Short mmCIF file of C-alpha atoms and ligand atoms in Angstrom, two decimals:
data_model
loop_
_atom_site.label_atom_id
_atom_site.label_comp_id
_atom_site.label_asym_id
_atom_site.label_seq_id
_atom_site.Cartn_x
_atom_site.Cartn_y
_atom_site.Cartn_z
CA UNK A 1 185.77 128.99 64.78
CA UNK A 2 185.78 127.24 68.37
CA UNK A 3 187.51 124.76 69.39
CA UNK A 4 185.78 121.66 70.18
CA UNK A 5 185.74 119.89 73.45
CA UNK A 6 186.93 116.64 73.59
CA UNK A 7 186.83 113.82 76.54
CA UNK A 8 190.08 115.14 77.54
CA UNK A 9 188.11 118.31 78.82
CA UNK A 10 185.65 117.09 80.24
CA UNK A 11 187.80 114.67 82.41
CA UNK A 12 189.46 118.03 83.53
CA UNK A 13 186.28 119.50 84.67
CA UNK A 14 185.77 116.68 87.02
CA UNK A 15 188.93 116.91 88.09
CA UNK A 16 188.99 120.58 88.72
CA UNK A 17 185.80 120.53 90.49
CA UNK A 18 183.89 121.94 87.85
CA UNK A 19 180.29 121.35 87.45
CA UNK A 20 179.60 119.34 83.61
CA UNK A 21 176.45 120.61 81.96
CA UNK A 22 175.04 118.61 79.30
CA UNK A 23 171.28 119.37 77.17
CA UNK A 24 169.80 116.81 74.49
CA UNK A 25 169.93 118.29 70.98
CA UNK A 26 168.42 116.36 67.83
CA UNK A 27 168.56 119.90 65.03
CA UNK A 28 170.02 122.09 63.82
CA UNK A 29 168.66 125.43 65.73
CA UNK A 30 168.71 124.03 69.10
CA UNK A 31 172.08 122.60 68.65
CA UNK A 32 173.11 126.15 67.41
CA UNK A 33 171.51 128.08 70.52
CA UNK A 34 173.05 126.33 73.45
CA UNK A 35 176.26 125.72 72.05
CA UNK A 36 176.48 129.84 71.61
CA UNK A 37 175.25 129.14 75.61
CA UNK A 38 178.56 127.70 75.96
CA UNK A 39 176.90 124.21 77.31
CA UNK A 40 179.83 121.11 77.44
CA UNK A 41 178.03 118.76 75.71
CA UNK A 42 175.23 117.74 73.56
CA UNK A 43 173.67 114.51 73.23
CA UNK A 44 171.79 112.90 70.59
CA UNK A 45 169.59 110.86 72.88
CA UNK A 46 167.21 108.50 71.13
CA UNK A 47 164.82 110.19 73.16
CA UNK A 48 164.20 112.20 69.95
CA UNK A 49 162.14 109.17 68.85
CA UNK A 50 159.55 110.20 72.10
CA UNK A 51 160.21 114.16 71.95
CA UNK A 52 160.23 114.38 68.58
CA UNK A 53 158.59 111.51 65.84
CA UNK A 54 156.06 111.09 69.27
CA UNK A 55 156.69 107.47 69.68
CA UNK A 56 155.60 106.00 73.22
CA UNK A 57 159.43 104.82 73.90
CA UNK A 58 162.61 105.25 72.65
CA UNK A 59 162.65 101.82 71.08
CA UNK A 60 161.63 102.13 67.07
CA UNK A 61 164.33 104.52 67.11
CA UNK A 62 167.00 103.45 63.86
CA UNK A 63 170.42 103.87 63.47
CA UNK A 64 170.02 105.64 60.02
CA UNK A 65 167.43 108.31 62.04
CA UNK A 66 170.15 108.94 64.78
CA UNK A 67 172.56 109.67 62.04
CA UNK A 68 170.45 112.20 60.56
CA UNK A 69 169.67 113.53 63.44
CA UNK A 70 173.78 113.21 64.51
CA UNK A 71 174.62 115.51 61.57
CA UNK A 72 172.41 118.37 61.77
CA UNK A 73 173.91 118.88 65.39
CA UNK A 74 177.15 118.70 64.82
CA UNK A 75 176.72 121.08 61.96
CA UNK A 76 175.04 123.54 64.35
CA UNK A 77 177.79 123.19 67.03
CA UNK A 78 181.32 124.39 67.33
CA UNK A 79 182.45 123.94 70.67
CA UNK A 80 180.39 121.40 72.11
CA UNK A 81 181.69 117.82 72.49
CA UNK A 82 178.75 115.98 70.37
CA UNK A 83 178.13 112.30 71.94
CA UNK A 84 175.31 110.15 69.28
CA UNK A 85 173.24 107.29 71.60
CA UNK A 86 173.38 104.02 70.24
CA UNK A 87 169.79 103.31 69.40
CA UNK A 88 168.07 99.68 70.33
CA UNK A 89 169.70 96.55 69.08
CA UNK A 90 172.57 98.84 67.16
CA UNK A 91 174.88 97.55 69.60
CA UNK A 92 172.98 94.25 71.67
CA UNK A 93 173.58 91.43 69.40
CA UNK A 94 177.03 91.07 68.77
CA UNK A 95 180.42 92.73 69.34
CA UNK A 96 181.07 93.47 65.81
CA UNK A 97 177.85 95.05 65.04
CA UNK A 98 178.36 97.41 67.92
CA UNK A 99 182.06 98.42 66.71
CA UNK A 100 180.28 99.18 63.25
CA UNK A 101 177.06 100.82 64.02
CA UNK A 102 179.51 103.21 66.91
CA UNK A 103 181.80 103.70 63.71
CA UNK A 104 178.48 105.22 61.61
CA UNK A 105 177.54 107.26 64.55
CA UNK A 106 180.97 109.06 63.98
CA UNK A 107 181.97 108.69 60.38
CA UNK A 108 178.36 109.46 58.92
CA UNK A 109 177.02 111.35 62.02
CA UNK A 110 180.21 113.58 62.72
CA UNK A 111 179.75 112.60 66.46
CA UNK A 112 182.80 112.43 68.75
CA UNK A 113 181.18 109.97 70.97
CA UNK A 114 178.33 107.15 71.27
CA UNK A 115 176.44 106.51 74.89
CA UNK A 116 175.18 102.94 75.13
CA UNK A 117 173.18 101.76 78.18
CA UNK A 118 173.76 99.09 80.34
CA UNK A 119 176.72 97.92 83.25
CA UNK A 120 178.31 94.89 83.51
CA UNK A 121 177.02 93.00 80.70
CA UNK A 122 177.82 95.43 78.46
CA UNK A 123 181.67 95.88 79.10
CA UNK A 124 182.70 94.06 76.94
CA UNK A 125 181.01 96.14 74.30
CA UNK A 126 182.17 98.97 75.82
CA UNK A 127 185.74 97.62 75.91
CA UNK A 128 185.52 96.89 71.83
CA UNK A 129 184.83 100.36 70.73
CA UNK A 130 187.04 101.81 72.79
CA UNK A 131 189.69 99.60 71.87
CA UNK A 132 188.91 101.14 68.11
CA UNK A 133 189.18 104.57 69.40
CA UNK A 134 185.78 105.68 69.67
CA UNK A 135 185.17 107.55 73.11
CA UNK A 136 181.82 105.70 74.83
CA UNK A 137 179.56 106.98 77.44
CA UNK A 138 178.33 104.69 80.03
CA UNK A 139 174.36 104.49 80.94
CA UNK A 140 173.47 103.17 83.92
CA UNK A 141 170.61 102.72 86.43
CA UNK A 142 167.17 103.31 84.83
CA UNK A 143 168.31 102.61 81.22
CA UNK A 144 164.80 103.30 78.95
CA UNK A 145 165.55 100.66 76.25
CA UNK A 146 165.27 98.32 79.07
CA UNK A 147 161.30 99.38 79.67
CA UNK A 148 159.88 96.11 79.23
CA UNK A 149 162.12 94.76 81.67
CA UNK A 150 161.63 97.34 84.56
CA UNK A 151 158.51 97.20 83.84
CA UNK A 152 157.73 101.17 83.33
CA UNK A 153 160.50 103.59 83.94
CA UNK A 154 160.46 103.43 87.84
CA UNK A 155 163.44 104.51 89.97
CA UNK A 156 166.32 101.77 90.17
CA UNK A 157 168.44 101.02 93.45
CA UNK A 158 165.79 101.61 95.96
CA UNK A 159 166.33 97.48 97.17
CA UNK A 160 170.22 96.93 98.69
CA UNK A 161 171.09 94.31 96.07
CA UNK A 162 169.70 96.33 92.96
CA UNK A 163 172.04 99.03 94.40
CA UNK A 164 174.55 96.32 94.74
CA UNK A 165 174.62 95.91 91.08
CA UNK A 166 174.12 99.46 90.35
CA UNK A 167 177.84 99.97 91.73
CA UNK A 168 178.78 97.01 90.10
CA UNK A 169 177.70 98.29 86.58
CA UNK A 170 179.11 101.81 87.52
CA UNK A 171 182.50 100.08 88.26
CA UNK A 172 182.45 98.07 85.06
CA UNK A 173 181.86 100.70 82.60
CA UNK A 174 184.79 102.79 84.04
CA UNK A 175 186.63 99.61 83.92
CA UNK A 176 185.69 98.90 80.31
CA UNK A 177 187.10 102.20 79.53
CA UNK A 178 184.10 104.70 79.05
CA UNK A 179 185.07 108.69 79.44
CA UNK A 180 182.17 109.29 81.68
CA UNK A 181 178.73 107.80 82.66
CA UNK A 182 175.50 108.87 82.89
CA UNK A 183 173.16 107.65 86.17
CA UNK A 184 169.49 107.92 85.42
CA UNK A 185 166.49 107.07 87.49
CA UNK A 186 168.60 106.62 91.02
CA UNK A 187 168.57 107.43 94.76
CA UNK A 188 170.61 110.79 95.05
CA UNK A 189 172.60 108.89 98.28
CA UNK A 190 174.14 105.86 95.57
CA UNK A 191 174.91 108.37 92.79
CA UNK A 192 177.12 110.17 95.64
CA UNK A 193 178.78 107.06 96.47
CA UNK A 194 179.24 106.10 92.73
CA UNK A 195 180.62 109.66 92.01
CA UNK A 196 182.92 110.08 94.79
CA UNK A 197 184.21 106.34 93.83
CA UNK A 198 184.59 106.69 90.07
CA UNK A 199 187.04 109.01 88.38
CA UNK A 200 185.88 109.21 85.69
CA UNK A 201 182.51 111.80 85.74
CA UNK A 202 178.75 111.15 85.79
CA UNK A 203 176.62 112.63 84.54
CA UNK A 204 172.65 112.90 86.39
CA UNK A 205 169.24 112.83 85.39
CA UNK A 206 166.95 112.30 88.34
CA UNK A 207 170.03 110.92 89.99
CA UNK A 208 170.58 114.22 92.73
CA UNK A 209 172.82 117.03 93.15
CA UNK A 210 176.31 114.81 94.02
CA UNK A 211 176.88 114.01 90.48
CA UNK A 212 179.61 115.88 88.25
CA UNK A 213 177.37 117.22 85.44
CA UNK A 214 173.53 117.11 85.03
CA UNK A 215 171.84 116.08 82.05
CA UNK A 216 167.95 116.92 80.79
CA UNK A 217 166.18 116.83 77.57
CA UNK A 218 165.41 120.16 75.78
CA UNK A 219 161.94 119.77 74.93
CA UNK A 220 161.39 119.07 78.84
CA UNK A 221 163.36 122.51 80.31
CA UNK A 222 161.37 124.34 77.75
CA UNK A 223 158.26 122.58 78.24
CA UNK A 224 157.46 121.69 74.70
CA UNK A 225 156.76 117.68 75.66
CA UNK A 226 153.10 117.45 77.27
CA UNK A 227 153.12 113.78 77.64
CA UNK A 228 154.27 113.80 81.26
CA UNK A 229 156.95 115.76 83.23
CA UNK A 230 159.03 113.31 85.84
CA UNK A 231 159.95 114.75 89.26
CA UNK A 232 163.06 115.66 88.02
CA UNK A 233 162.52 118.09 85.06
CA UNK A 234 163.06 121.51 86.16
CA UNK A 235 161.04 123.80 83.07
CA UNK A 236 162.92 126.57 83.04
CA UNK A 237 161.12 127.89 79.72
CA UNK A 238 157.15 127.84 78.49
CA UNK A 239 157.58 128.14 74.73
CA UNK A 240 154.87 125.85 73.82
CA UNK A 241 152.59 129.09 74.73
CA UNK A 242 154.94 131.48 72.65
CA UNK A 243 154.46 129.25 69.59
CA UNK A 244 150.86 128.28 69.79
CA UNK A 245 150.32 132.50 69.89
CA UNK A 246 152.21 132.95 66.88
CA UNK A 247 150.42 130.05 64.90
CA UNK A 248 147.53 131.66 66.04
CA UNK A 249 148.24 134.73 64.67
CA UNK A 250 149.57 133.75 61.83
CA UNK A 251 146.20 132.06 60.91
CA UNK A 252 144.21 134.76 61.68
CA UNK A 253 146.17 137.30 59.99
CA UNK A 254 145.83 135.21 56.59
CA UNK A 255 142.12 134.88 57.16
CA UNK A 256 141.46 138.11 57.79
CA UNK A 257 143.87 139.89 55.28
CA UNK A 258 145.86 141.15 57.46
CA UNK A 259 148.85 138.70 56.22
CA UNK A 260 150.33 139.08 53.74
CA UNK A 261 150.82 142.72 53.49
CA UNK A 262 152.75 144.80 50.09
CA UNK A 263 155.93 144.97 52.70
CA UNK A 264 155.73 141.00 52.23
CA UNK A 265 155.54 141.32 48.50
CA UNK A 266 158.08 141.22 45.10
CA UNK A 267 157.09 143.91 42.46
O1 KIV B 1 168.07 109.73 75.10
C1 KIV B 1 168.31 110.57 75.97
O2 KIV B 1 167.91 111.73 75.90
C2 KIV B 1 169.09 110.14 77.12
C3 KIV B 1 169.14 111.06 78.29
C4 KIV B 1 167.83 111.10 78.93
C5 KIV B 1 170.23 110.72 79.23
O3 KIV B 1 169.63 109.08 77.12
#
């Protein structure tokens, strides 16, 4: 058995200069396969609600579903530090809530960490689970359970003041006591200035090549999400093809005969 990584770590790679690769994992085979990669850290994103159940958004996305999802990843991992996102309004309302639904996330889910999106107005939240010694990541910039609001998920911190705040949220979520932060959706030339200002690391998705660690979604590098592909996604993998042959073949080998065969058979 492997050690786990834990925040401690992954503080160190920052520190040592080391580049922090993280992948989005919501089962158990895909957790299994890059953790045997060696990757630093898995996230539950409640994108599994758009990658996987095919909802438009992230938003229907429950607490109990992240759980489930939680615990067949951490059951396929050994050495991977396992963060759970909060899902919509698991954490918003109050204080309290937030402390308890972060506590299911990690006694039910087996997580070592929630992610929660949003900057300044969300340090205090931050500050409470922390305080209860559960590690949080920070999720700044173009924050998808904010859609209605940005109207779309468009590219924050283009205008000076919205990069203004951007900082300002980056700053607060350190402050608040978050292990690291991820910066989504932002000009590469701000995520420089917010990594070479924080010390604690970020973490990119469509946020350049300055940041300490780069996050994507699985289903994107491998190409099995055909709803769109942002600028962003590199695919590094077309599996969608590899399965829809073998489905194929599979049907046409039980229509024809050909499947199953007395090598597939009890006596
Ligand atoms: O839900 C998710 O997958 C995420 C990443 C895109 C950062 O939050």
């Amino acid at each position: 058995m492997k050690k786990r990584k834990t925040i401690l770590d992954i503080g160190q790679l920052k520190q040592q200069g080391e580049k922090i690769t993280v992948l989005t994992a919501y089962d158990y085979p895909f957790a299994k396969l890059m953790d045997a990669a060696g990757i630093d850290m898995i996230l539950v994103g409640d994108s599994v609600g758009s990658v996987v159940s095919g909802y438009e958004n992230t938003l229907p996305v429950t607490l109990d579903e992240m759980i489930y999802h939680c615990r067949a990843v951490v059951r396929g991992s050994e050495q991977a530090l396992v963060i759970a996102d909060m899902p919509f309004m698991s954490y918003q309302i109050d204080v309290r809530d937030a402390r308890l639904n972060a506590g299911r996330l990690i006694k039910e889910g087996g997580a070592q960490a929630v992610k929660l999106e949003g900057g300044e107005h969300m340090a205090e939240t931050i500050r409470a689970i922390v305080d209860i010694d559960i590690p949080v990541a920070g999720h700044i910039g173009l924050t998808p359970q904010s859609i209605h609001r940005m109207g779309g998920f468009k590219v924050q911190g283009r205008q000076e003041e919205q990069a203004r705040q951007i900082l300002a949220d980056a700053r607060a979520v350190e402050e608040a006591g978050a292990f690291c932060v991820v910066l989504e959706g932002i000009p590469c030339d701000l995520a420089k200035e917010i990594t070479d200002s924080l010390s604690i690391p970020t973490i990119g998705i469509g946020a350049g090549v300055d940041c300490d660690g780069q996050v994507l979604v699985i289903h994107d590098i491998l190409g099995l999400c055909d709803k769109y592909s942002p600028k962003f996604v590199k695919r590094y993998a077309d599996v969608s093809e590899t399965i829809s042959a073998g489905i194929s073949d599979y049907i046409s080998e039980v229509r024809s005969g050909a499947f199953p065969t007395i090598d597939h058979s009890f006596k």
